[in-house]
Short mmCIF file of C-alpha atoms and ligand atoms in Angstrom, two decimals:
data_model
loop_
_atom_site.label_atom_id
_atom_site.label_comp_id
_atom_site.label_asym_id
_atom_site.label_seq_id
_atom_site.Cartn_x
_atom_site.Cartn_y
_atom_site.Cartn_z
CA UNK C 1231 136.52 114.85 77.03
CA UNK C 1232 136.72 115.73 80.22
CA UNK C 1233 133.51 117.50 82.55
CA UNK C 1234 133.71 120.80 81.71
CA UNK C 1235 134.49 120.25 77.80
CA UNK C 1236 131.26 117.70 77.63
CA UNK C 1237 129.45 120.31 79.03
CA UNK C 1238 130.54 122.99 76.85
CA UNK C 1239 130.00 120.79 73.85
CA UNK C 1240 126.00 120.28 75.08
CA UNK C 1241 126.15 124.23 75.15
CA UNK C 1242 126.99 124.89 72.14
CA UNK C 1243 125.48 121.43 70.12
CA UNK C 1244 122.40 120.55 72.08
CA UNK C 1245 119.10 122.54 71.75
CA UNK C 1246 118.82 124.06 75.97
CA UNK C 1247 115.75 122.40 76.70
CA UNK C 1248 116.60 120.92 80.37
CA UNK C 1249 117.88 123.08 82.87
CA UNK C 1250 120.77 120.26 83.95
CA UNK C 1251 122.79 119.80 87.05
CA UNK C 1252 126.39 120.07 86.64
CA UNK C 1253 126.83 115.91 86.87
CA UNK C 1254 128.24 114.28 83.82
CA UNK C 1255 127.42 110.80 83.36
CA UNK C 1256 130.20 108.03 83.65
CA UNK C 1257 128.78 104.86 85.00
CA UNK C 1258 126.44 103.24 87.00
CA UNK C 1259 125.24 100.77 89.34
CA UNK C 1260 122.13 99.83 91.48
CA UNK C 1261 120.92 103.52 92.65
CA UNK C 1262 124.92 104.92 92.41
CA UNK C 1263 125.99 106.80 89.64
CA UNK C 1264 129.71 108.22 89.00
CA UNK C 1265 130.43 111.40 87.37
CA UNK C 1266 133.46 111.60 85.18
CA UNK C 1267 135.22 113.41 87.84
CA UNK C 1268 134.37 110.18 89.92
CA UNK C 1269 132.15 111.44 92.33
CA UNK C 1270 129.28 109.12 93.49
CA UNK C 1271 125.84 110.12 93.88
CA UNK C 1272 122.86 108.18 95.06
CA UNK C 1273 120.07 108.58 92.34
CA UNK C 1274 116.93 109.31 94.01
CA UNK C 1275 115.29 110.45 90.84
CA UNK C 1276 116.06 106.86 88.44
CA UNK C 1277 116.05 109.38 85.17
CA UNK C 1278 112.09 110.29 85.98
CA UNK C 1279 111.72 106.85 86.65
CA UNK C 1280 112.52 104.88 83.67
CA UNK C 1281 115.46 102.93 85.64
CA UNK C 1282 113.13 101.18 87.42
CA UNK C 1283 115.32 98.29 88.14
CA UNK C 1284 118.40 101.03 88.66
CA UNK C 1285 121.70 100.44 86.87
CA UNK C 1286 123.17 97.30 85.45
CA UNK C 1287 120.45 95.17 86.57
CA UNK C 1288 122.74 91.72 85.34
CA UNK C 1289 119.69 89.85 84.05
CA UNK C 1290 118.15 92.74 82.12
CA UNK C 1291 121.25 93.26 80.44
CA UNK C 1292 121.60 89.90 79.51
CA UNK C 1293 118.38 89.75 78.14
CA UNK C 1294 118.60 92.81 76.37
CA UNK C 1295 122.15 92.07 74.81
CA UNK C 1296 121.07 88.78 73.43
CA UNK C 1297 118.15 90.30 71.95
CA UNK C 1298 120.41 92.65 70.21
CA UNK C 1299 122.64 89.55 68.86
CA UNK C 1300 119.44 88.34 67.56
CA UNK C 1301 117.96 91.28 65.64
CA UNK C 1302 117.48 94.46 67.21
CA UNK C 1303 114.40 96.59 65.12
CA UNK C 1304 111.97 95.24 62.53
CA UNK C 1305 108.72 96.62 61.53
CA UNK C 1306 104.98 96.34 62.11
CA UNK C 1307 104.62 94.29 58.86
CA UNK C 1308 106.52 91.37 61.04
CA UNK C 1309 106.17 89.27 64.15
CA UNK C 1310 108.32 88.66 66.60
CA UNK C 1311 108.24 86.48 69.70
CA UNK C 1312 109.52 88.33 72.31
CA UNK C 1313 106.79 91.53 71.34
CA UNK C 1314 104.05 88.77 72.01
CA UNK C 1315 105.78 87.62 75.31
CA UNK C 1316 105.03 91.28 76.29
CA UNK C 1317 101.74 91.92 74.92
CA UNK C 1318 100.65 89.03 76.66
CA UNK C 1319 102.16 89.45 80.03
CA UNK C 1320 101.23 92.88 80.05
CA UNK C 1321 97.43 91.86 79.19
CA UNK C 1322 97.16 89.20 81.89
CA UNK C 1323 98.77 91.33 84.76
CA UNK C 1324 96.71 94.65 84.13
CA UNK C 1325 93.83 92.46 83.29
CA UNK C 1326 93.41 94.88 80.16
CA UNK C 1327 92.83 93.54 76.81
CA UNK C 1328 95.23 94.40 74.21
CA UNK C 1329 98.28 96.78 73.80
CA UNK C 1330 99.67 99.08 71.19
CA UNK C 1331 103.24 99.67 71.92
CA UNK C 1332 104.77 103.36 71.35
CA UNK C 1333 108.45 104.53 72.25
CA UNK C 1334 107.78 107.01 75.13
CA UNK C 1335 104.89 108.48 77.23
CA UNK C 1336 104.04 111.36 74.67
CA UNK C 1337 103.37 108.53 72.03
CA UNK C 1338 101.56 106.59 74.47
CA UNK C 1339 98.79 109.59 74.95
CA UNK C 1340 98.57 110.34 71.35
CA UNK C 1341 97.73 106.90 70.81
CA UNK C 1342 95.10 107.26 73.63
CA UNK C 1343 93.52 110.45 72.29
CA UNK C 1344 93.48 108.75 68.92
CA UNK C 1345 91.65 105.95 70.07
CA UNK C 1346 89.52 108.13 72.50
CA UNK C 1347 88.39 110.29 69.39
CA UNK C 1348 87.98 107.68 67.24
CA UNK C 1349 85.77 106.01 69.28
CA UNK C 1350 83.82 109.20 70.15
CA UNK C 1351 83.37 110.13 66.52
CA UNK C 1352 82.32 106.75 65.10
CA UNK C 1353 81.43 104.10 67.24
CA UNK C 1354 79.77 106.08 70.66
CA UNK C 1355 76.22 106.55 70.29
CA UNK C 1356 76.04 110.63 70.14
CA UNK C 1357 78.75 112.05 68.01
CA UNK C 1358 81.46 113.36 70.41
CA UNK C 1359 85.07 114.01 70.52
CA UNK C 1360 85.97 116.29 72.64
CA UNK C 1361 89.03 115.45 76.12
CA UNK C 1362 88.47 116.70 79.39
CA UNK C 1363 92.27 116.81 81.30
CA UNK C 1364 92.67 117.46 84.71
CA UNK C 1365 94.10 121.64 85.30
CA UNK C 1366 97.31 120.72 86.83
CA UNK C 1367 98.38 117.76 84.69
CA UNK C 1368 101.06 116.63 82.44
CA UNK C 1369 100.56 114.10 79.39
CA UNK C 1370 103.63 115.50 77.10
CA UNK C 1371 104.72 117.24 74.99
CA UNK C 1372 102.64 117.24 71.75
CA UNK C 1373 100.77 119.88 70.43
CA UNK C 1374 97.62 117.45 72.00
CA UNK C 1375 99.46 116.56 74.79
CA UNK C 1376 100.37 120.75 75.38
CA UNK C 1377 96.66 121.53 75.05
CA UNK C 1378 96.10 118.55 77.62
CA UNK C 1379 98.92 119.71 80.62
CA UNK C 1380 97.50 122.61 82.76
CA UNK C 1381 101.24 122.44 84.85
CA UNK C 1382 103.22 124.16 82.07
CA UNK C 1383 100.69 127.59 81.70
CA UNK C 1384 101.19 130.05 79.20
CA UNK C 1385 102.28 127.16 75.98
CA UNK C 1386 99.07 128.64 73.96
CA UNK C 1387 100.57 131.95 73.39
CA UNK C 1388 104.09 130.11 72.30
CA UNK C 1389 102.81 127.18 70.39
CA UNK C 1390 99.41 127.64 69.16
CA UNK C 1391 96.99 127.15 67.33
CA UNK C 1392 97.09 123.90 69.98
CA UNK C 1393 95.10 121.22 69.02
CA UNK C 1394 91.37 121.90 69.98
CA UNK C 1395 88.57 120.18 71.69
CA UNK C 1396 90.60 119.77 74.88
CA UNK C 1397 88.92 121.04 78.11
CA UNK C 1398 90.40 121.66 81.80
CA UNK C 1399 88.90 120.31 85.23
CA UNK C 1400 89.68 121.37 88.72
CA UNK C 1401 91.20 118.44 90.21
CA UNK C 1402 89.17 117.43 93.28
CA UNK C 1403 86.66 118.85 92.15
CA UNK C 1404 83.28 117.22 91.54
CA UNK C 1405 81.23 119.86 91.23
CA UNK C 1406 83.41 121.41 88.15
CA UNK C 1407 83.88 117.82 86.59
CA UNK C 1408 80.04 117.31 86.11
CA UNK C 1409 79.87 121.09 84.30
CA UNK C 1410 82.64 120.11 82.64
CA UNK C 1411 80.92 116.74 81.48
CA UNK C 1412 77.73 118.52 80.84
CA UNK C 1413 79.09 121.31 79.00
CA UNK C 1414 81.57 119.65 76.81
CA UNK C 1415 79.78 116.15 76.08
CA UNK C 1416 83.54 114.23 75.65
CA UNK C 1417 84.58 111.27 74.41
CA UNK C 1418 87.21 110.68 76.92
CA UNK C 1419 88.47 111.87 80.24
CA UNK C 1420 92.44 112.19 80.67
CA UNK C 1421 93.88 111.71 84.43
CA UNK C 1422 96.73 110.83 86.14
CA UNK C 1423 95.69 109.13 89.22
CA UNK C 1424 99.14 110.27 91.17
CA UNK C 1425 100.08 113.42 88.84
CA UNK C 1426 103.65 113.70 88.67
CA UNK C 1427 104.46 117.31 87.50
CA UNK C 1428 101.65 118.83 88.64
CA UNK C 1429 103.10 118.13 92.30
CA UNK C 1430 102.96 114.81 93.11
CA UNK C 1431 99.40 114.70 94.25
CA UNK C 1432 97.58 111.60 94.65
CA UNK C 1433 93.63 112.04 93.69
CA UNK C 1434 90.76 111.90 96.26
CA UNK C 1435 89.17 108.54 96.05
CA UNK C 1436 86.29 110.61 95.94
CA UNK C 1437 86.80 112.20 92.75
CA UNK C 1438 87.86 109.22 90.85
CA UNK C 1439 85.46 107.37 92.27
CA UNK C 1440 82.82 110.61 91.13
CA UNK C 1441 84.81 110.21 87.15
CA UNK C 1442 84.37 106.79 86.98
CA UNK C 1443 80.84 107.21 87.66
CA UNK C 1444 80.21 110.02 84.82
CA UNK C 1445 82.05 107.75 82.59
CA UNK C 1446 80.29 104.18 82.90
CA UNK C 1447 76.67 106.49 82.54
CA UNK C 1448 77.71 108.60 79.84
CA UNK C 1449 79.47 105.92 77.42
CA UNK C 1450 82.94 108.09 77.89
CA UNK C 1451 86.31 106.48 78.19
CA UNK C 1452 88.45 106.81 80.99
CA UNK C 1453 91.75 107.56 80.21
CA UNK C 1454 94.37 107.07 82.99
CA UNK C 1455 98.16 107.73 82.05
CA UNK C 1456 100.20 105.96 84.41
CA UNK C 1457 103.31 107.05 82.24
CA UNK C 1458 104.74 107.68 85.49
CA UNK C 1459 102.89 106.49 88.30
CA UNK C 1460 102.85 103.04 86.76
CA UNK C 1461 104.58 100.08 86.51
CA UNK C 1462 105.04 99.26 90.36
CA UNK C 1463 106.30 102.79 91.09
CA UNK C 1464 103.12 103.37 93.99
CA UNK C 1465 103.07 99.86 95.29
CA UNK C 1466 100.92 98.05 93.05
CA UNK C 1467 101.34 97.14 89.16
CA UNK C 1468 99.36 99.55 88.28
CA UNK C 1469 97.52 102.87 90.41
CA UNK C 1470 94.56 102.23 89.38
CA UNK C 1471 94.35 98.69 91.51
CA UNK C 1472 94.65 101.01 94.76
CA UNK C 1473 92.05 103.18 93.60
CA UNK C 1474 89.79 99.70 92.45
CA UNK C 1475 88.32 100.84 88.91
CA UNK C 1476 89.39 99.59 85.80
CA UNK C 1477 90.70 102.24 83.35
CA UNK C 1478 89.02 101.88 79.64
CA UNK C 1479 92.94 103.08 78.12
CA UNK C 1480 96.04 103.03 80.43
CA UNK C 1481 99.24 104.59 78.92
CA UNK C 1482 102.12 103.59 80.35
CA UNK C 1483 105.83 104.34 79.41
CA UNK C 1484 109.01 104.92 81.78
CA UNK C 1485 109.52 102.31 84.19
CA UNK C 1486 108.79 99.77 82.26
CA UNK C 1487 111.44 99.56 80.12
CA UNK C 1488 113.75 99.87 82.46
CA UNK C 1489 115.67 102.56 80.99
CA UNK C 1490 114.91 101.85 77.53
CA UNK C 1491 112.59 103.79 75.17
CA UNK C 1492 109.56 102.01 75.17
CA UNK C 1493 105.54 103.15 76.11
CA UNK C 1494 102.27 102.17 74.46
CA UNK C 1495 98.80 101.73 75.96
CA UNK C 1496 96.84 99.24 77.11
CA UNK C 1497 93.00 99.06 75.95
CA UNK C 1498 89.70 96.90 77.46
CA UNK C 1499 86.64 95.81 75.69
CA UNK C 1500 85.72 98.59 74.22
CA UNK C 1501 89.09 99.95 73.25
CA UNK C 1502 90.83 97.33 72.03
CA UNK C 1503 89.40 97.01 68.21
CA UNK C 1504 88.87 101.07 67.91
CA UNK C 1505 92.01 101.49 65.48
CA UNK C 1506 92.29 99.73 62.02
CA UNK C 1507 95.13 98.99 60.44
CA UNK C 1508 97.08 102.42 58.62
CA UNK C 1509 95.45 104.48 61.11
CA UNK C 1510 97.97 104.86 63.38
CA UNK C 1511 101.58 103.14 64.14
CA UNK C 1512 105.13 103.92 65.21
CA UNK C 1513 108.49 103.03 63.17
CA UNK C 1514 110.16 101.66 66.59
CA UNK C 1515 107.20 100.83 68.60
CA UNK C 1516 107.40 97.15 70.46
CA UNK C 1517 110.96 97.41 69.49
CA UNK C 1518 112.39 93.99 70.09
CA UNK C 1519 115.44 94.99 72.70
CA UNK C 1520 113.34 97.19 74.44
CA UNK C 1521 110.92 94.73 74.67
CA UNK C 1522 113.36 92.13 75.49
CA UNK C 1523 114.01 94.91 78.79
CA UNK C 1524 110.13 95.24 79.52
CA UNK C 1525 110.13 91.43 79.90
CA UNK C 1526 112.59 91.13 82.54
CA UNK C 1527 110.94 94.28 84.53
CA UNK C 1528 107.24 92.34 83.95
CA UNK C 1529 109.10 89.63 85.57
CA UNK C 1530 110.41 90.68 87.98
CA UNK C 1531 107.89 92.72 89.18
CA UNK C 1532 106.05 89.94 91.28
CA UNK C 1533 103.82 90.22 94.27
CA UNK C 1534 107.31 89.69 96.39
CA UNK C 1535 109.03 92.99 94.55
CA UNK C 1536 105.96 94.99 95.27
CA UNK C 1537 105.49 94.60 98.92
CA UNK C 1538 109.14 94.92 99.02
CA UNK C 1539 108.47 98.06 97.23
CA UNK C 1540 105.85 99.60 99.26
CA UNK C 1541 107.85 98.14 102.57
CA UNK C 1542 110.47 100.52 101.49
CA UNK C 1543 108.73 103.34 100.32
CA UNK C 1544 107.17 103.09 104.01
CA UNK C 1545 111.14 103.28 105.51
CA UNK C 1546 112.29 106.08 103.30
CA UNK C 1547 108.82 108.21 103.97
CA UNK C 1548 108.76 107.61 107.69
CA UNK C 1549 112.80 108.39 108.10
CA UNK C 1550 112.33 111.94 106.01
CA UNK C 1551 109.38 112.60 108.60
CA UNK C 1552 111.98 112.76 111.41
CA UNK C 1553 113.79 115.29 109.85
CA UNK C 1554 112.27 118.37 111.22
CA UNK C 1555 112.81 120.69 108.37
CA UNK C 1556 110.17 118.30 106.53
CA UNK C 1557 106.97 119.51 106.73
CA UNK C 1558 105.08 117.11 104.53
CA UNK C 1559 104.81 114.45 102.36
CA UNK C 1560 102.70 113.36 99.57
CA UNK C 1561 102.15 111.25 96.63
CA UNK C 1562 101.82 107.60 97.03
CA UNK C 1563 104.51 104.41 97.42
CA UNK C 1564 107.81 105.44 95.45
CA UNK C 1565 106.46 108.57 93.93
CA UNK C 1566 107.36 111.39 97.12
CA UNK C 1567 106.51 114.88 96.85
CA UNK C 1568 108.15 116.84 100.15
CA UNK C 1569 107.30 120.00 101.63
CA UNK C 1570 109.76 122.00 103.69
CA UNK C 1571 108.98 123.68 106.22
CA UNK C 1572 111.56 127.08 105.69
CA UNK C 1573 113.82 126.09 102.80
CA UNK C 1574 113.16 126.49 99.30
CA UNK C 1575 113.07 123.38 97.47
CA UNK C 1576 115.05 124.32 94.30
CA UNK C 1577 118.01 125.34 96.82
CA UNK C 1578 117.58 122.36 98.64
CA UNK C 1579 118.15 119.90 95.66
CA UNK C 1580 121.19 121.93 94.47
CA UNK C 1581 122.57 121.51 98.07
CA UNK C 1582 121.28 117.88 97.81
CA UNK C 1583 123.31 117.28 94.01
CA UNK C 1584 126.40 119.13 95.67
CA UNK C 1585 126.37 116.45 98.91
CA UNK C 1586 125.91 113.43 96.49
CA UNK C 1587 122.03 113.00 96.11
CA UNK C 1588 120.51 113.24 92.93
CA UNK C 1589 116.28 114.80 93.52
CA UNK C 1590 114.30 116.86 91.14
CA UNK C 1591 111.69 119.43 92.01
CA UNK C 1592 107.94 119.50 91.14
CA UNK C 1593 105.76 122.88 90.98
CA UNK C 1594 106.08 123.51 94.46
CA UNK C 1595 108.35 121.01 96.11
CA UNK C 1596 110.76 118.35 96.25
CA UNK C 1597 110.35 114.74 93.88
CA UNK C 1598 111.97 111.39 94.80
CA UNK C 1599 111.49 108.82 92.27
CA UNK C 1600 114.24 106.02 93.24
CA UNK C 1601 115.06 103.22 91.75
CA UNK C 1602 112.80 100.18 92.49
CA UNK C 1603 115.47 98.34 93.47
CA UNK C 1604 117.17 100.61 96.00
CA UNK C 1605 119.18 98.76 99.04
CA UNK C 1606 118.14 99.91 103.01
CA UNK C 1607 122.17 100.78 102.43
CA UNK C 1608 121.61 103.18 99.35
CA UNK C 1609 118.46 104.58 101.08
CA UNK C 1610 120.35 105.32 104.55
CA UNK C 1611 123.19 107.03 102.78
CA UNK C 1612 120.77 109.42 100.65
CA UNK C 1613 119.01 109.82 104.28
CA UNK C 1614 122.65 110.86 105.60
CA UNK C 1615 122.68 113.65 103.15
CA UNK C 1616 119.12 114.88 103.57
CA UNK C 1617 119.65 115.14 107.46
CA UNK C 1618 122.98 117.43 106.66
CA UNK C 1619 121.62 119.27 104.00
CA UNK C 1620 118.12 120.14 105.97
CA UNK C 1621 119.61 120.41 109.30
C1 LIG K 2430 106.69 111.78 81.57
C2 LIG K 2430 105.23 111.78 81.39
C3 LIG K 2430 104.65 111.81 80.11
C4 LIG K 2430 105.46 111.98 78.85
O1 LIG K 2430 106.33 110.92 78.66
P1 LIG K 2430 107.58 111.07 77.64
O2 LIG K 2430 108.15 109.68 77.61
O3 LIG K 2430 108.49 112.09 78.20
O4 LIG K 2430 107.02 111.47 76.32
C5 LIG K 2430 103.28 111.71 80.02
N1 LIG K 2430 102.51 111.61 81.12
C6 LIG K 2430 103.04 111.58 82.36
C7 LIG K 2430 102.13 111.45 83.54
C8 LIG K 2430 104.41 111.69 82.55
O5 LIG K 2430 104.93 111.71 83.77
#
């Protein structure tokens, strides 16, 4: 097939759910990806993040290939060894207890909100289950997870009934949060620390400092999904070491499969024995290639990779600040939300796609999620394009 026939095919066979750029997927390497026409592009967006390692990483390809000689699925009624490499390494670096491993973000919250209502219902002192989620966030795309995101308004009207028992708080807000809190008496608060859709906005200190407060004195979990600020995307393993709390459930998903689907959450103390088993589960979940993928990212992820993460996250952020059109920046690390000062940001990342740089948008401005991995070479060249496109 050639471009315009693959593309045709998608609109005719594929349900339209993603608005897509005109780039068809040939191959990849590092933070360059060809189209079929054999144009490159640098990705600046590492498919949301998962590619956390970019393309053709050789050693996570090894790993996950021989996996696949091995065996490549099994169940839960099995063990396998490379699942409880994982588990463990996962545990010791997050400091967390135990995991449950999902497929993707979406299954990572429901597992979350399981546990969090679970625990609310039957072992918390005063019987509660209700969620309080943060106005302008996004946790997926459930019917829980829709009555959870405040950044896609108006779902109610399309998909309801949505699931009940889930309550919005103005972000930033402390004032609203203990209402919220006194009104609602939850089981569990839902936040992403660095919220992704919502804008790329990092939280005050303040606030989280304010939520993590409410929850220790009011026996109520803290939920924080680090689906996509996780997994050494902001500098650190996780976001929550910057902001120095320990999460009661973290979900996690994208980068650390490195491209592979794979997600789960991690629980503490008082999380970790909440489900039995039959109460909950996934077909795929701790599948053993994508596991096999999760180990090389875990290792490779050391204390060297970070710093060199945040050192270039530091380059990239303080090179777009030169260019005059950019007005601002925000998020934190390798997440980058930017603000233009006259352009509009969804004509700026077509002009961006057309000149060879892959970006998304956010509500209200431009998203850079690069590969972990990216070279000061792959960076300058996507810098190139910015300066021609926003000059
Ligand atoms: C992407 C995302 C999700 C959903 O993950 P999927 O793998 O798409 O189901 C949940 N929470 C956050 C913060 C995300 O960015």
């Amino acid at each position: 097939m050639n471009s315009k026939e693959v593309m045709d095919a998608f609109d005719k066979y594929v349900v339209n759910t993603g608005a897509r750029f005109p780039v068809v997927y040939d191959h990849a390497e590092g933070a360059k990806v060809w189209d079929k026409d054999g144009k490159e592009y640098i990705e600046m967006c590492a498919g949301y993040g998962a590619n956390s390692l970019g393309y053709a990483d050789p050693e996570w390809l090894d790993a996950v290939c021989a996996q696949l000689k091995k065996f490549q699925h099994t169940s839960n009624l099995y063990y396998h060894e490379i699942g409880a490499v994982v588990a463990q390494k996962l545990a010791e670096r997050s400091g967390m207890k135990k995991v449950f491993f999902a497929n993707s973000g979406g299954e990572a919250n429901e597992a979350a909100y399981k546990i969090a209502r679970k625990y609310g219902n039957t072992i918390a002192d005063v019987h509660k289950n209700s969620i309080l989620y943060m106005q302008t966030s996004f946790h997926g795309r459930t019917i829980s997870e829709t009555a959870s995101t405040g950044s896609y308004p108006g779902m109610d009207a399309k998909f309801g009934p949505l699931t009940p028992g889930f309550f919005p708080v103005v972000i930033n807000d402390i004032d609203d949060l203990k209402k919220q809190v006194a009104e609602h008496n939850p089981c569990a608060i839902i936040m992403e620390l660095v919220q992704g859709e919502g804008g790329v906005i990092a939280l005050d200190q303040a606030f989280v400092d304010a939520a993590v407060k409410l929850c220790h004195d009011n026996d109520i979990l803290f939920i924080d999904d680090e689906v996509q600020a996780g997994i050494g995307r902001t500098g650190t393993f996780f976001t929550y070491e910057q902001y120095g709390f320990k999460p009661d459930i973290v979900s996690f998903a994208k980068g650390i499969g490195g491209g592979l689907p794979i997600g789960g959450v991690l629980t503490n103390e008082k999380t970790c024995d909440v489900l039995s088993p039959g109460e909950h589960g996934s077909t795929f979940g701790m599948n053993p290639a994508a596991c096999a993928g999760a180990n090389v990212v875990l290792d490779k992820m050391d204390e060297a990779f970070l710093a060199d993460v945040r050192k270039k996250a530091d380059y990239l952020r303080g090179e777009l600040m030169k260019i005059d059109e950019v007005e601002s920046l925000s998020g934190l690390g390798m997440m980058i939300g930017v603000n233009f000062k006259t352009k509009d940001y969804t004509q700026v990342v077509q002009e961006l796609c057309e000149n060879g740089v892959l970006a998304i948008t956010t509500h209200g401005r431009l998203r850079l999620l690069p590969p972990l991995t990216i070279t000061k070479e792959e960076m300058d060249q996507a810098l190139q394009v910015f300066r021609k496109v926003l000059g």
